[in-house]
Amino acid sequence: MAPATPPHPSILLLVGLFSLRNGASPFTLVLDSVEQVGRPVVGRFVEGGKASKTKIIYISFETLNPPRGVEVFIRARRKSVNDLRQDIGSACQGTKSLLIIDTLHPLASSPDINLLHFLSSLLSPWTSLLAIYHMDMPLLPSSRTSPYGPAPLTMLKYLATAILTPHSLLHTLVKKRAQDRSLPEPFFGLTEEKEGVLIGRGANDTSKGVVLEMDYRRKSGREVTATFVLPPKVGAGDIVLLTDHPDYRNATAREGDEGGEGTELGAIESTFDLGLTEKQRRAREGVVLPYFDAQTGEGGEGGRILYDMGVEDDFDEEEDEI
């Protein structure tokens, strides 16, 4: 029996992030969008925190009901920074905890809050932070205290030790097929720039999994980047690299085999047929191309140029004589 292939080191690193192993990432930033929300990624951290006996504290700015597995639910809307910090401190109580902020936009949009200072004050040797930033939600113009200072997202990326970006697996497969056929990548949702279109077809479809892009910075400063496919839920399968996923490897080959499903996944539709029937193919093969006999060596006329004079040509024997 052949020995089992060991997992890729990047997969072990991602599993370590989910399980909160030895403070692998003090601050993890999730960059989501309406095409693929970060809820599946947050669920992975909650499951890993429960397995490692970590206290899950959920800080809500836009979530109405506590998610499953959350032990402490703090409603942060309309609270001052000092009150919010006090509630978080009393909830942690020096125990191993994971703080989850469902959106950073209220904090990043307030000119009275120093975002980096506030987030840094929440971190400790026994406390990790997981925060979500919505990429397609604009910030208020007053969110930047100085026009020459960096944007809040730039500062968040600088502070975060791990950046996770979820993508729709369905959209990723469609883009892969377009690349393999040397076609422009399709756009979905807001990027389509069509009036009334907010979410593209197949958005937030996690029935086959979620694509997760990881950008991890080690303590040495070395950056580790990888792209994975998470199974629909914990226990439904193993985490694999995107390049090893069977649907991604066979994206182009399966397009013609799936029939109607290929159209659902974004196959290019046209008002005319680009293919040839058997009769048209035989007719094309029977066409004799110009100078075909010269290509086969049967011409035998050298490099002469033959030209038939017309009545409108002004022929001058002295100038045109060769």
PDB file of C-alpha atoms in Angstrom:
ATOM      1  CA  MET A   1       0.000   0.000   0.000  1.00  0.00           C
ATOM      2  CA  ALA A   2       1.463   3.327  -1.086  1.00  0.00           C
ATOM      3  CA  PRO A   3       2.030   5.884   1.688  1.00  0.00           C
ATOM      4  CA  ALA A   4      -0.413   8.805   1.851  1.00  0.00           C
ATOM      5  CA  THR A   5       0.770  12.046   0.296  1.00  0.00           C
ATOM      6  CA  PRO A   6       1.453  14.653   3.013  1.00  0.00           C
ATOM      7  CA  PRO A   7      -0.611  17.863   2.789  1.00  0.00           C
ATOM      8  CA  HIS A   8       0.865  20.933   1.170  1.00  0.00           C
ATOM      9  CA  PRO A   9       2.639  23.240   3.679  1.00  0.00           C
ATOM     10  CA  SER A  10       0.270  26.080   2.771  1.00  0.00           C
ATOM     11  CA  ILE A  11      -2.717  23.906   3.678  1.00  0.00           C
ATOM     12  CA  LEU A  12      -1.168  23.137   7.071  1.00  0.00           C
ATOM     13  CA  LEU A  13      -0.643  26.859   7.574  1.00  0.00           C
ATOM     14  CA  LEU A  14      -4.286  27.627   6.767  1.00  0.00           C
ATOM     15  CA  VAL A  15      -5.500  24.881   9.102  1.00  0.00           C
ATOM     16  CA  GLY A  16      -3.303  26.393  11.807  1.00  0.00           C
ATOM     17  CA  LEU A  17      -4.978  29.772  11.236  1.00  0.00           C
ATOM     18  CA  PHE A  18      -8.453  28.271  11.561  1.00  0.00           C
ATOM     19  CA  SER A  19      -7.556  26.386  14.741  1.00  0.00           C
ATOM     20  CA  LEU A  20      -5.874  29.473  16.320  1.00  0.00           C
ATOM     21  CA  ARG A  21      -2.771  27.380  16.911  1.00  0.00           C
ATOM     22  CA  ASN A  22      -0.121  29.136  19.045  1.00  0.00           C
ATOM     23  CA  GLY A  23      -1.239  32.606  17.989  1.00  0.00           C
ATOM     24  CA  ALA A  24      -0.474  31.962  14.319  1.00  0.00           C
ATOM     25  CA  SER A  25      -2.064  35.274  13.329  1.00  0.00           C
ATOM     26  CA  PRO A  26      -2.819  37.951  15.960  1.00  0.00           C
ATOM     27  CA  PHE A  27      -4.819  39.993  13.425  1.00  0.00           C
ATOM     28  CA  THR A  28      -6.565  38.341  10.466  1.00  0.00           C
ATOM     29  CA  LEU A  29      -8.267  40.574   7.911  1.00  0.00           C
ATOM     30  CA  VAL A  30     -11.038  39.195   5.678  1.00  0.00           C
ATOM     31  CA  LEU A  31     -11.711  41.135   2.467  1.00  0.00           C
ATOM     32  CA  ASP A  32     -15.139  40.121   1.187  1.00  0.00           C
ATOM     33  CA  SER A  33     -17.723  41.491  -1.249  1.00  0.00           C
ATOM     34  CA  VAL A  34     -21.354  41.010  -2.172  1.00  0.00           C
ATOM     35  CA  GLU A  35     -20.262  38.371  -4.702  1.00  0.00           C
ATOM     36  CA  GLN A  36     -18.814  36.224  -1.916  1.00  0.00           C
ATOM     37  CA  VAL A  37     -19.352  37.239   1.687  1.00  0.00           C
ATOM     38  CA  GLY A  38     -16.922  36.256   4.409  1.00  0.00           C
ATOM     39  CA  ARG A  39     -19.457  34.270   6.448  1.00  0.00           C
ATOM     40  CA  PRO A  40     -18.011  30.843   5.485  1.00  0.00           C
ATOM     41  CA  VAL A  41     -14.539  31.970   6.557  1.00  0.00           C
ATOM     42  CA  VAL A  42     -15.848  33.271   9.892  1.00  0.00           C
ATOM     43  CA  GLY A  43     -17.622  29.950  10.430  1.00  0.00           C
ATOM     44  CA  ARG A  44     -14.317  28.126   9.989  1.00  0.00           C
ATOM     45  CA  PHE A  45     -12.683  30.254  12.686  1.00  0.00           C
ATOM     46  CA  VAL A  46     -15.622  29.710  15.037  1.00  0.00           C
ATOM     47  CA  GLU A  47     -15.400  25.925  14.575  1.00  0.00           C
ATOM     48  CA  GLY A  48     -11.637  26.002  15.091  1.00  0.00           C
ATOM     49  CA  GLY A  49     -11.997  28.205  18.173  1.00  0.00           C
ATOM     50  CA  LYS A  50     -14.499  25.834  19.747  1.00  0.00           C
ATOM     51  CA  ALA A  51     -12.185  22.874  19.094  1.00  0.00           C
ATOM     52  CA  SER A  52      -9.269  24.682  20.757  1.00  0.00           C
ATOM     53  CA  LYS A  53     -11.442  25.827  23.696  1.00  0.00           C
ATOM     54  CA  THR A  54     -11.190  29.492  22.755  1.00  0.00           C
ATOM     55  CA  LYS A  55     -13.818  31.991  23.857  1.00  0.00           C
ATOM     56  CA  ILE A  56     -15.609  33.455  20.824  1.00  0.00           C
ATOM     57  CA  ILE A  57     -16.613  37.117  21.228  1.00  0.00           C
ATOM     58  CA  TYR A  58     -18.647  38.604  18.375  1.00  0.00           C
ATOM     59  CA  ILE A  59     -18.694  42.409  17.989  1.00  0.00           C
ATOM     60  CA  SER A  60     -21.701  43.314  15.864  1.00  0.00           C
ATOM     61  CA  PHE A  61     -22.201  46.474  13.840  1.00  0.00           C
ATOM     62  CA  GLU A  62     -24.563  44.978  11.236  1.00  0.00           C
ATOM     63  CA  THR A  63     -25.452  41.459  12.465  1.00  0.00           C
ATOM     64  CA  LEU A  64     -28.849  41.197  14.154  1.00  0.00           C
ATOM     65  CA  ASN A  65     -28.717  37.727  15.693  1.00  0.00           C
ATOM     66  CA  PRO A  66     -25.736  35.948  17.277  1.00  0.00           C
ATOM     67  CA  PRO A  67     -24.177  33.394  14.896  1.00  0.00           C
ATOM     68  CA  ARG A  68     -23.971  29.757  15.928  1.00  0.00           C
ATOM     69  CA  GLY A  69     -21.110  28.947  18.280  1.00  0.00           C
ATOM     70  CA  VAL A  70     -20.647  32.505  19.595  1.00  0.00           C
ATOM     71  CA  GLU A  71     -20.400  32.747  23.380  1.00  0.00           C
ATOM     72  CA  VAL A  72     -20.514  36.540  23.843  1.00  0.00           C
ATOM     73  CA  PHE A  73     -22.449  38.849  21.489  1.00  0.00           C
ATOM     74  CA  ILE A  74     -21.721  42.594  21.809  1.00  0.00           C
ATOM     75  CA  ARG A  75     -23.892  45.116  19.967  1.00  0.00           C
ATOM     76  CA  ALA A  76     -21.474  47.888  19.056  1.00  0.00           C
ATOM     77  CA  ARG A  77     -23.687  50.219  17.028  1.00  0.00           C
ATOM     78  CA  ARG A  78     -24.098  53.698  18.545  1.00  0.00           C
ATOM     79  CA  LYS A  79     -21.588  52.926  21.286  1.00  0.00           C
ATOM     80  CA  SER A  80     -18.636  55.132  22.044  1.00  0.00           C
ATOM     81  CA  VAL A  81     -15.135  53.787  21.655  1.00  0.00           C
ATOM     82  CA  ASN A  82     -14.509  53.811  25.406  1.00  0.00           C
ATOM     83  CA  ASP A  83     -17.745  51.915  26.155  1.00  0.00           C
ATOM     84  CA  LEU A  84     -16.986  49.391  23.430  1.00  0.00           C
ATOM     85  CA  ARG A  85     -13.458  48.841  24.699  1.00  0.00           C
ATOM     86  CA  GLN A  86     -14.789  48.379  28.229  1.00  0.00           C
ATOM     87  CA  ASP A  87     -17.369  45.797  27.094  1.00  0.00           C
ATOM     88  CA  ILE A  88     -14.706  43.871  25.192  1.00  0.00           C
ATOM     89  CA  GLY A  89     -12.319  43.928  28.146  1.00  0.00           C
ATOM     90  CA  SER A  90     -14.962  42.621  30.549  1.00  0.00           C
ATOM     91  CA  ALA A  91     -15.884  39.856  28.067  1.00  0.00           C
ATOM     92  CA  CYS A  92     -12.290  38.670  27.631  1.00  0.00           C
ATOM     93  CA  GLN A  93     -11.330  38.643  31.325  1.00  0.00           C
ATOM     94  CA  GLY A  94      -7.795  37.474  30.576  1.00  0.00           C
ATOM     95  CA  THR A  95      -8.888  34.204  28.933  1.00  0.00           C
ATOM     96  CA  LYS A  96      -7.893  32.911  25.510  1.00  0.00           C
ATOM     97  CA  SER A  97     -10.344  34.698  23.212  1.00  0.00           C
ATOM     98  CA  LEU A  98     -11.097  35.377  19.583  1.00  0.00           C
ATOM     99  CA  LEU A  99     -12.619  38.771  18.782  1.00  0.00           C
ATOM    100  CA  ILE A 100     -14.706  38.862  15.592  1.00  0.00           C
ATOM    101  CA  ILE A 101     -15.737  42.245  14.135  1.00  0.00           C
ATOM    102  CA  ASP A 102     -18.400  41.796  11.465  1.00  0.00           C
ATOM    103  CA  THR A 103     -17.474  45.027   9.642  1.00  0.00           C
ATOM    104  CA  LEU A 104     -14.774  47.666  10.055  1.00  0.00           C
ATOM    105  CA  HIS A 105     -16.561  50.381   8.096  1.00  0.00           C
ATOM    106  CA  PRO A 106     -18.172  52.181  11.074  1.00  0.00           C
ATOM    107  CA  LEU A 107     -14.761  52.389  12.749  1.00  0.00           C
ATOM    108  CA  ALA A 108     -12.897  53.299   9.559  1.00  0.00           C
ATOM    109  CA  SER A 109     -15.469  55.950   8.575  1.00  0.00           C
ATOM    110  CA  SER A 110     -15.308  57.853  11.854  1.00  0.00           C
ATOM    111  CA  PRO A 111     -12.744  60.694  11.823  1.00  0.00           C
ATOM    112  CA  ASP A 112     -12.705  60.694  15.653  1.00  0.00           C
ATOM    113  CA  ILE A 113     -11.370  57.126  15.895  1.00  0.00           C
ATOM    114  CA  ASN A 114      -7.762  56.189  15.340  1.00  0.00           C
ATOM    115  CA  LEU A 115      -8.397  52.833  13.680  1.00  0.00           C
ATOM    116  CA  LEU A 116      -4.913  51.369  14.114  1.00  0.00           C
ATOM    117  CA  HIS A 117      -4.652  52.462  17.734  1.00  0.00           C
ATOM    118  CA  PHE A 118      -8.073  51.006  18.568  1.00  0.00           C
ATOM    119  CA  LEU A 119      -7.393  47.644  16.930  1.00  0.00           C
ATOM    120  CA  SER A 120      -3.917  47.395  18.444  1.00  0.00           C
ATOM    121  CA  SER A 121      -5.373  48.003  21.916  1.00  0.00           C
ATOM    122  CA  LEU A 122      -7.559  44.897  21.510  1.00  0.00           C
ATOM    123  CA  LEU A 123      -4.629  42.558  20.853  1.00  0.00           C
ATOM    124  CA  SER A 124      -2.830  40.693  23.602  1.00  0.00           C
ATOM    125  CA  PRO A 125      -0.867  37.429  23.968  1.00  0.00           C
ATOM    126  CA  TRP A 126      -4.136  35.587  24.684  1.00  0.00           C
ATOM    127  CA  THR A 127      -6.439  37.536  22.341  1.00  0.00           C
ATOM    128  CA  SER A 128      -6.663  37.251  18.539  1.00  0.00           C
ATOM    129  CA  LEU A 129      -8.637  39.497  16.228  1.00  0.00           C
ATOM    130  CA  LEU A 130     -10.640  38.602  13.121  1.00  0.00           C
ATOM    131  CA  ALA A 131     -12.164  41.531  11.246  1.00  0.00           C
ATOM    132  CA  ILE A 132     -14.131  41.850   8.007  1.00  0.00           C
ATOM    133  CA  TYR A 133     -13.732  44.675   5.507  1.00  0.00           C
ATOM    134  CA  HIS A 134     -16.280  44.998   2.689  1.00  0.00           C
ATOM    135  CA  MET A 135     -14.344  45.788  -0.494  1.00  0.00           C
ATOM    136  CA  ASP A 136     -17.342  47.091  -2.463  1.00  0.00           C
ATOM    137  CA  MET A 137     -18.685  49.404   0.270  1.00  0.00           C
ATOM    138  CA  PRO A 138     -17.349  52.970  -0.012  1.00  0.00           C
ATOM    139  CA  LEU A 139     -16.177  54.919   3.006  1.00  0.00           C
ATOM    140  CA  LEU A 140     -17.384  58.368   3.954  1.00  0.00           C
ATOM    141  CA  PRO A 141     -15.220  61.224   2.619  1.00  0.00           C
ATOM    142  CA  SER A 142     -14.558  62.336   6.199  1.00  0.00           C
ATOM    143  CA  SER A 143     -12.913  59.012   7.080  1.00  0.00           C
ATOM    144  CA  ARG A 144      -9.448  60.328   6.182  1.00  0.00           C
ATOM    145  CA  THR A 145      -8.154  62.853   8.663  1.00  0.00           C
ATOM    146  CA  SER A 146      -5.433  63.987   6.251  1.00  0.00           C
ATOM    147  CA  PRO A 147      -5.624  64.099   2.444  1.00  0.00           C
ATOM    148  CA  TYR A 148      -1.981  63.045   2.321  1.00  0.00           C
ATOM    149  CA  GLY A 149      -2.328  60.109   4.699  1.00  0.00           C
ATOM    150  CA  PRO A 150      -2.846  56.489   3.665  1.00  0.00           C
ATOM    151  CA  ALA A 151      -6.316  55.072   3.158  1.00  0.00           C
ATOM    152  CA  PRO A 152      -7.817  52.957   5.962  1.00  0.00           C
ATOM    153  CA  LEU A 153      -7.562  49.805   3.839  1.00  0.00           C
ATOM    154  CA  THR A 154      -3.856  50.421   3.281  1.00  0.00           C
ATOM    155  CA  MET A 155      -3.277  50.729   7.021  1.00  0.00           C
ATOM    156  CA  LEU A 156      -5.307  47.593   7.707  1.00  0.00           C
ATOM    157  CA  LYS A 157      -3.256  45.582   5.228  1.00  0.00           C
ATOM    158  CA  TYR A 158      -0.097  46.880   6.875  1.00  0.00           C
ATOM    159  CA  LEU A 159      -1.265  45.862  10.344  1.00  0.00           C
ATOM    160  CA  ALA A 160      -2.761  42.468   9.467  1.00  0.00           C
ATOM    161  CA  THR A 161      -0.587  39.375   9.720  1.00  0.00           C
ATOM    162  CA  ALA A 162      -2.958  37.360   7.507  1.00  0.00           C
ATOM    163  CA  ILE A 163      -5.272  38.567   4.732  1.00  0.00           C
ATOM    164  CA  LEU A 164      -7.991  36.200   3.499  1.00  0.00           C
ATOM    165  CA  THR A 165     -10.052  37.013   0.406  1.00  0.00           C
ATOM    166  CA  PRO A 166     -12.983  34.705  -0.426  1.00  0.00           C
ATOM    167  CA  HIS A 167     -14.176  34.289  -4.020  1.00  0.00           C
ATOM    168  CA  SER A 168     -17.041  32.444  -5.626  1.00  0.00           C
ATOM    169  CA  LEU A 169     -15.939  29.054  -6.972  1.00  0.00           C
ATOM    170  CA  LEU A 170     -18.474  29.345  -9.768  1.00  0.00           C
ATOM    171  CA  HIS A 171     -17.065  32.689 -10.928  1.00  0.00           C
ATOM    172  CA  THR A 172     -13.503  31.400 -10.652  1.00  0.00           C
ATOM    173  CA  LEU A 173     -14.286  28.472 -12.957  1.00  0.00           C
ATOM    174  CA  VAL A 174     -15.904  30.777 -15.514  1.00  0.00           C
ATOM    175  CA  LYS A 175     -12.846  33.045 -15.527  1.00  0.00           C
ATOM    176  CA  LYS A 176     -10.565  30.021 -15.906  1.00  0.00           C
ATOM    177  CA  ARG A 177     -12.494  28.874 -18.973  1.00  0.00           C
ATOM    178  CA  ALA A 178     -12.229  32.331 -20.505  1.00  0.00           C
ATOM    179  CA  GLN A 179      -8.454  32.373 -19.927  1.00  0.00           C
ATOM    180  CA  ASP A 180      -8.016  28.942 -21.497  1.00  0.00           C
ATOM    181  CA  ARG A 181      -9.927  30.106 -24.574  1.00  0.00           C
ATOM    182  CA  SER A 182      -7.947  33.400 -24.758  1.00  0.00           C
ATOM    183  CA  LEU A 183     -11.125  35.401 -24.139  1.00  0.00           C
ATOM    184  CA  PRO A 184     -11.659  38.444 -21.906  1.00  0.00           C
ATOM    185  CA  GLU A 185     -12.577  37.572 -18.346  1.00  0.00           C
ATOM    186  CA  PRO A 186     -16.274  38.106 -17.594  1.00  0.00           C
ATOM    187  CA  PHE A 187     -17.481  40.577 -14.987  1.00  0.00           C
ATOM    188  CA  PHE A 188     -20.051  39.928 -12.292  1.00  0.00           C
ATOM    189  CA  GLY A 189     -22.278  42.088 -10.142  1.00  0.00           C
ATOM    190  CA  LEU A 190     -21.223  45.702  -9.682  1.00  0.00           C
ATOM    191  CA  THR A 191     -18.220  45.303 -11.989  1.00  0.00           C
ATOM    192  CA  GLU A 192     -20.603  44.650 -14.890  1.00  0.00           C
ATOM    193  CA  GLU A 193     -21.605  48.346 -14.627  1.00  0.00           C
ATOM    194  CA  LYS A 194     -25.152  47.560 -15.697  1.00  0.00           C
ATOM    195  CA  GLU A 195     -28.057  49.500 -14.308  1.00  0.00           C
ATOM    196  CA  GLY A 196     -29.907  47.556 -11.630  1.00  0.00           C
ATOM    197  CA  VAL A 197     -27.339  44.727 -11.395  1.00  0.00           C
ATOM    198  CA  LEU A 198     -25.914  44.383  -7.882  1.00  0.00           C
ATOM    199  CA  ILE A 199     -25.115  40.669  -7.588  1.00  0.00           C
ATOM    200  CA  GLY A 200     -23.990  38.406 -10.409  1.00  0.00           C
ATOM    201  CA  ARG A 201     -25.449  35.004 -11.183  1.00  0.00           C
ATOM    202  CA  GLY A 202     -23.954  32.327  -8.961  1.00  0.00           C
ATOM    203  CA  ALA A 203     -22.843  34.745  -6.230  1.00  0.00           C
ATOM    204  CA  ASN A 204     -22.484  33.299  -2.706  1.00  0.00           C
ATOM    205  CA  ASP A 205     -23.127  29.782  -4.004  1.00  0.00           C
ATOM    206  CA  THR A 206     -21.221  27.606  -1.547  1.00  0.00           C
ATOM    207  CA  SER A 207     -22.773  24.275  -2.569  1.00  0.00           C
ATOM    208  CA  LYS A 208     -19.471  23.130  -4.122  1.00  0.00           C
ATOM    209  CA  GLY A 209     -17.103  25.158  -1.977  1.00  0.00           C
ATOM    210  CA  VAL A 210     -15.486  28.569  -1.663  1.00  0.00           C
ATOM    211  CA  VAL A 211     -12.240  29.817  -3.162  1.00  0.00           C
ATOM    212  CA  LEU A 212     -10.031  31.412  -0.501  1.00  0.00           C
ATOM    213  CA  GLU A 213      -6.976  33.493  -1.318  1.00  0.00           C
ATOM    214  CA  MET A 214      -4.447  33.698   1.533  1.00  0.00           C
ATOM    215  CA  ASP A 215      -1.695  36.258   2.030  1.00  0.00           C
ATOM    216  CA  TYR A 216       0.222  35.405   5.202  1.00  0.00           C
ATOM    217  CA  ARG A 217       3.193  37.247   6.650  1.00  0.00           C
ATOM    218  CA  ARG A 218       5.520  35.185   8.833  1.00  0.00           C
ATOM    219  CA  LYS A 219       7.421  36.566  11.808  1.00  0.00           C
ATOM    220  CA  SER A 220      10.541  36.710   9.661  1.00  0.00           C
ATOM    221  CA  GLY A 221       8.710  39.013   7.230  1.00  0.00           C
ATOM    222  CA  ARG A 222       8.534  36.415   4.460  1.00  0.00           C
ATOM    223  CA  GLU A 223       5.219  36.417   2.648  1.00  0.00           C
ATOM    224  CA  VAL A 224       3.302  33.223   1.889  1.00  0.00           C
ATOM    225  CA  THR A 225       0.544  33.350  -0.722  1.00  0.00           C
ATOM    226  CA  ALA A 226      -1.731  30.527  -1.828  1.00  0.00           C
ATOM    227  CA  THR A 227      -5.254  29.945  -3.115  1.00  0.00           C
ATOM    228  CA  PHE A 228      -7.442  27.149  -1.742  1.00  0.00           C
ATOM    229  CA  VAL A 229     -10.879  25.649  -2.149  1.00  0.00           C
ATOM    230  CA  LEU A 230     -12.790  25.169   1.083  1.00  0.00           C
ATOM    231  CA  PRO A 231     -15.416  22.412   1.162  1.00  0.00           C
ATOM    232  CA  PRO A 232     -19.043  23.489   1.712  1.00  0.00           C
ATOM    233  CA  LYS A 233     -18.831  22.750   5.434  1.00  0.00           C
ATOM    234  CA  VAL A 234     -16.517  21.240   7.998  1.00  0.00           C
ATOM    235  CA  GLY A 235     -16.227  17.477   7.533  1.00  0.00           C
ATOM    236  CA  ALA A 236     -17.580  17.548   3.957  1.00  0.00           C
ATOM    237  CA  GLY A 237     -14.121  17.181   2.432  1.00  0.00           C
ATOM    238  CA  ASP A 238     -10.503  18.251   2.645  1.00  0.00           C
ATOM    239  CA  ILE A 239      -9.061  21.671   1.935  1.00  0.00           C
ATOM    240  CA  VAL A 240      -7.195  21.549  -1.376  1.00  0.00           C
ATOM    241  CA  LEU A 241      -5.199  23.970  -3.466  1.00  0.00           C
ATOM    242  CA  LEU A 242      -7.169  25.609  -6.245  1.00  0.00           C
ATOM    243  CA  THR A 243      -4.852  24.156  -8.888  1.00  0.00           C
ATOM    244  CA  ASP A 244      -5.511  20.657  -7.508  1.00  0.00           C
ATOM    245  CA  HIS A 245      -9.296  20.954  -7.502  1.00  0.00           C
ATOM    246  CA  PRO A 246     -10.804  18.641 -10.160  1.00  0.00           C
ATOM    247  CA  ASP A 247     -13.361  21.212 -11.353  1.00  0.00           C
ATOM    248  CA  TYR A 248     -10.607  23.779 -11.871  1.00  0.00           C
ATOM    249  CA  ARG A 249      -8.271  21.387 -13.706  1.00  0.00           C
ATOM    250  CA  ASN A 250     -11.045  20.184 -16.018  1.00  0.00           C
ATOM    251  CA  ALA A 251     -12.873  23.501 -16.379  1.00  0.00           C
ATOM    252  CA  THR A 252     -12.263  23.799 -20.128  1.00  0.00           C
ATOM    253  CA  ALA A 253     -12.764  20.113 -20.909  1.00  0.00           C
ATOM    254  CA  ARG A 254     -16.053  19.929 -19.030  1.00  0.00           C
ATOM    255  CA  GLU A 255     -17.522  22.960 -20.749  1.00  0.00           C
ATOM    256  CA  GLY A 256     -18.511  20.996 -23.821  1.00  0.00           C
ATOM    257  CA  ASP A 257     -19.586  17.885 -21.896  1.00  0.00           C
ATOM    258  CA  GLU A 258     -22.038  19.502 -19.489  1.00  0.00           C
ATOM    259  CA  GLY A 259     -24.506  20.744 -22.084  1.00  0.00           C
ATOM    260  CA  GLY A 260     -26.998  23.026 -20.438  1.00  0.00           C
ATOM    261  CA  GLU A 261     -24.855  23.376 -17.344  1.00  0.00           C
ATOM    262  CA  GLY A 262     -22.141  24.992 -19.426  1.00  0.00           C
ATOM    263  CA  THR A 263     -24.554  27.777 -20.323  1.00  0.00           C
ATOM    264  CA  GLU A 264     -25.386  28.212 -16.630  1.00  0.00           C
ATOM    265  CA  LEU A 265     -21.711  28.577 -15.779  1.00  0.00           C
ATOM    266  CA  GLY A 266     -21.259  31.419 -18.220  1.00  0.00           C
ATOM    267  CA  ALA A 267     -20.562  29.770 -21.585  1.00  0.00           C
ATOM    268  CA  ILE A 268     -20.430  32.321 -24.382  1.00  0.00           C
ATOM    269  CA  GLU A 269     -23.709  32.623 -26.237  1.00  0.00           C
ATOM    270  CA  SER A 270     -23.945  33.849 -29.861  1.00  0.00           C
ATOM    271  CA  THR A 271     -26.674  34.548 -32.400  1.00  0.00           C
ATOM    272  CA  PHE A 272     -24.911  32.374 -34.978  1.00  0.00           C
ATOM    273  CA  ASP A 273     -23.129  29.029 -34.968  1.00  0.00           C
ATOM    274  CA  LEU A 274     -19.341  29.197 -35.154  1.00  0.00           C
ATOM    275  CA  GLY A 275     -19.007  25.471 -35.880  1.00  0.00           C
ATOM    276  CA  LEU A 276     -19.072  23.643 -39.207  1.00  0.00           C
ATOM    277  CA  THR A 277     -21.311  20.814 -40.300  1.00  0.00           C
ATOM    278  CA  GLU A 278     -19.826  17.713 -41.897  1.00  0.00           C
ATOM    279  CA  LYS A 279     -20.940  18.877 -45.346  1.00  0.00           C
ATOM    280  CA  GLN A 280     -19.333  22.295 -44.851  1.00  0.00           C
ATOM    281  CA  ARG A 281     -16.138  20.680 -43.610  1.00  0.00           C
ATOM    282  CA  ARG A 282     -15.862  18.454 -46.719  1.00  0.00           C
ATOM    283  CA  ALA A 283     -16.522  21.451 -48.976  1.00  0.00           C
ATOM    284  CA  ARG A 284     -13.793  23.428 -47.252  1.00  0.00           C
ATOM    285  CA  GLU A 285     -11.288  20.620 -47.696  1.00  0.00           C
ATOM    286  CA  GLY A 286     -12.069  20.468 -51.429  1.00  0.00           C
ATOM    287  CA  VAL A 287     -11.283  24.139 -52.088  1.00  0.00           C
ATOM    288  CA  VAL A 288      -8.122  24.641 -54.184  1.00  0.00           C
ATOM    289  CA  LEU A 289      -6.183  27.559 -52.796  1.00  0.00           C
ATOM    290  CA  PRO A 290      -4.454  30.082 -55.112  1.00  0.00           C
ATOM    291  CA  TYR A 291      -0.988  29.007 -56.272  1.00  0.00           C
ATOM    292  CA  PHE A 292      -1.564  25.583 -54.754  1.00  0.00           C
ATOM    293  CA  ASP A 293       0.252  23.923 -57.666  1.00  0.00           C
ATOM    294  CA  ALA A 294       3.309  26.109 -57.054  1.00  0.00           C
ATOM    295  CA  GLN A 295       3.419  24.984 -53.429  1.00  0.00           C
ATOM    296  CA  THR A 296       3.502  21.330 -54.500  1.00  0.00           C
ATOM    297  CA  GLY A 297       6.325  21.949 -57.005  1.00  0.00           C
ATOM    298  CA  GLU A 298       4.198  21.385 -60.106  1.00  0.00           C
ATOM    299  CA  GLY A 299       4.191  24.973 -61.348  1.00  0.00           C
ATOM    300  CA  GLY A 300       7.536  24.960 -63.211  1.00  0.00           C
ATOM    301  CA  GLU A 301       7.195  28.611 -64.343  1.00  0.00           C
ATOM    302  CA  GLY A 302       9.813  30.088 -62.024  1.00  0.00           C
ATOM    303  CA  GLY A 303       9.067  33.554 -60.629  1.00  0.00           C
ATOM    304  CA  ARG A 304       7.329  35.130 -63.640  1.00  0.00           C
ATOM    305  CA  ILE A 305       4.466  37.552 -63.057  1.00  0.00           C
ATOM    306  CA  LEU A 306       1.624  37.132 -65.547  1.00  0.00           C
ATOM    307  CA  TYR A 307      -0.622  40.128 -66.187  1.00  0.00           C
ATOM    308  CA  ASP A 308      -3.410  40.540 -68.731  1.00  0.00           C
ATOM    309  CA  MET A 309      -3.639  44.011 -70.208  1.00  0.00           C
ATOM    310  CA  GLY A 310      -6.980  45.759 -70.116  1.00  0.00           C
ATOM    311  CA  VAL A 311      -8.426  48.344 -72.475  1.00  0.00           C
ATOM    312  CA  GLU A 312      -8.013  51.051 -69.832  1.00  0.00           C
ATOM    313  CA  ASP A 313      -4.251  50.368 -69.434  1.00  0.00           C
ATOM    314  CA  ASP A 314      -1.894  52.883 -71.089  1.00  0.00           C
ATOM    315  CA  PHE A 315       0.796  50.653 -72.539  1.00  0.00           C
ATOM    316  CA  ASP A 316       4.099  52.244 -73.440  1.00  0.00           C
ATOM    317  CA  GLU A 317       6.460  49.838 -75.186  1.00  0.00           C
ATOM    318  CA  GLU A 318       9.564  51.911 -74.437  1.00  0.00           C
ATOM    319  CA  GLU A 319       8.965  52.269 -70.667  1.00  0.00           C
ATOM    320  CA  ASP A 320       7.237  48.953 -69.934  1.00  0.00           C
ATOM    321  CA  GLU A 321       9.543  46.763 -71.957  1.00  0.00           C
ATOM    322  CA  ILE A 322      11.418  44.280 -69.786  1.00  0.00           C
TER     323      ILE A 322
END
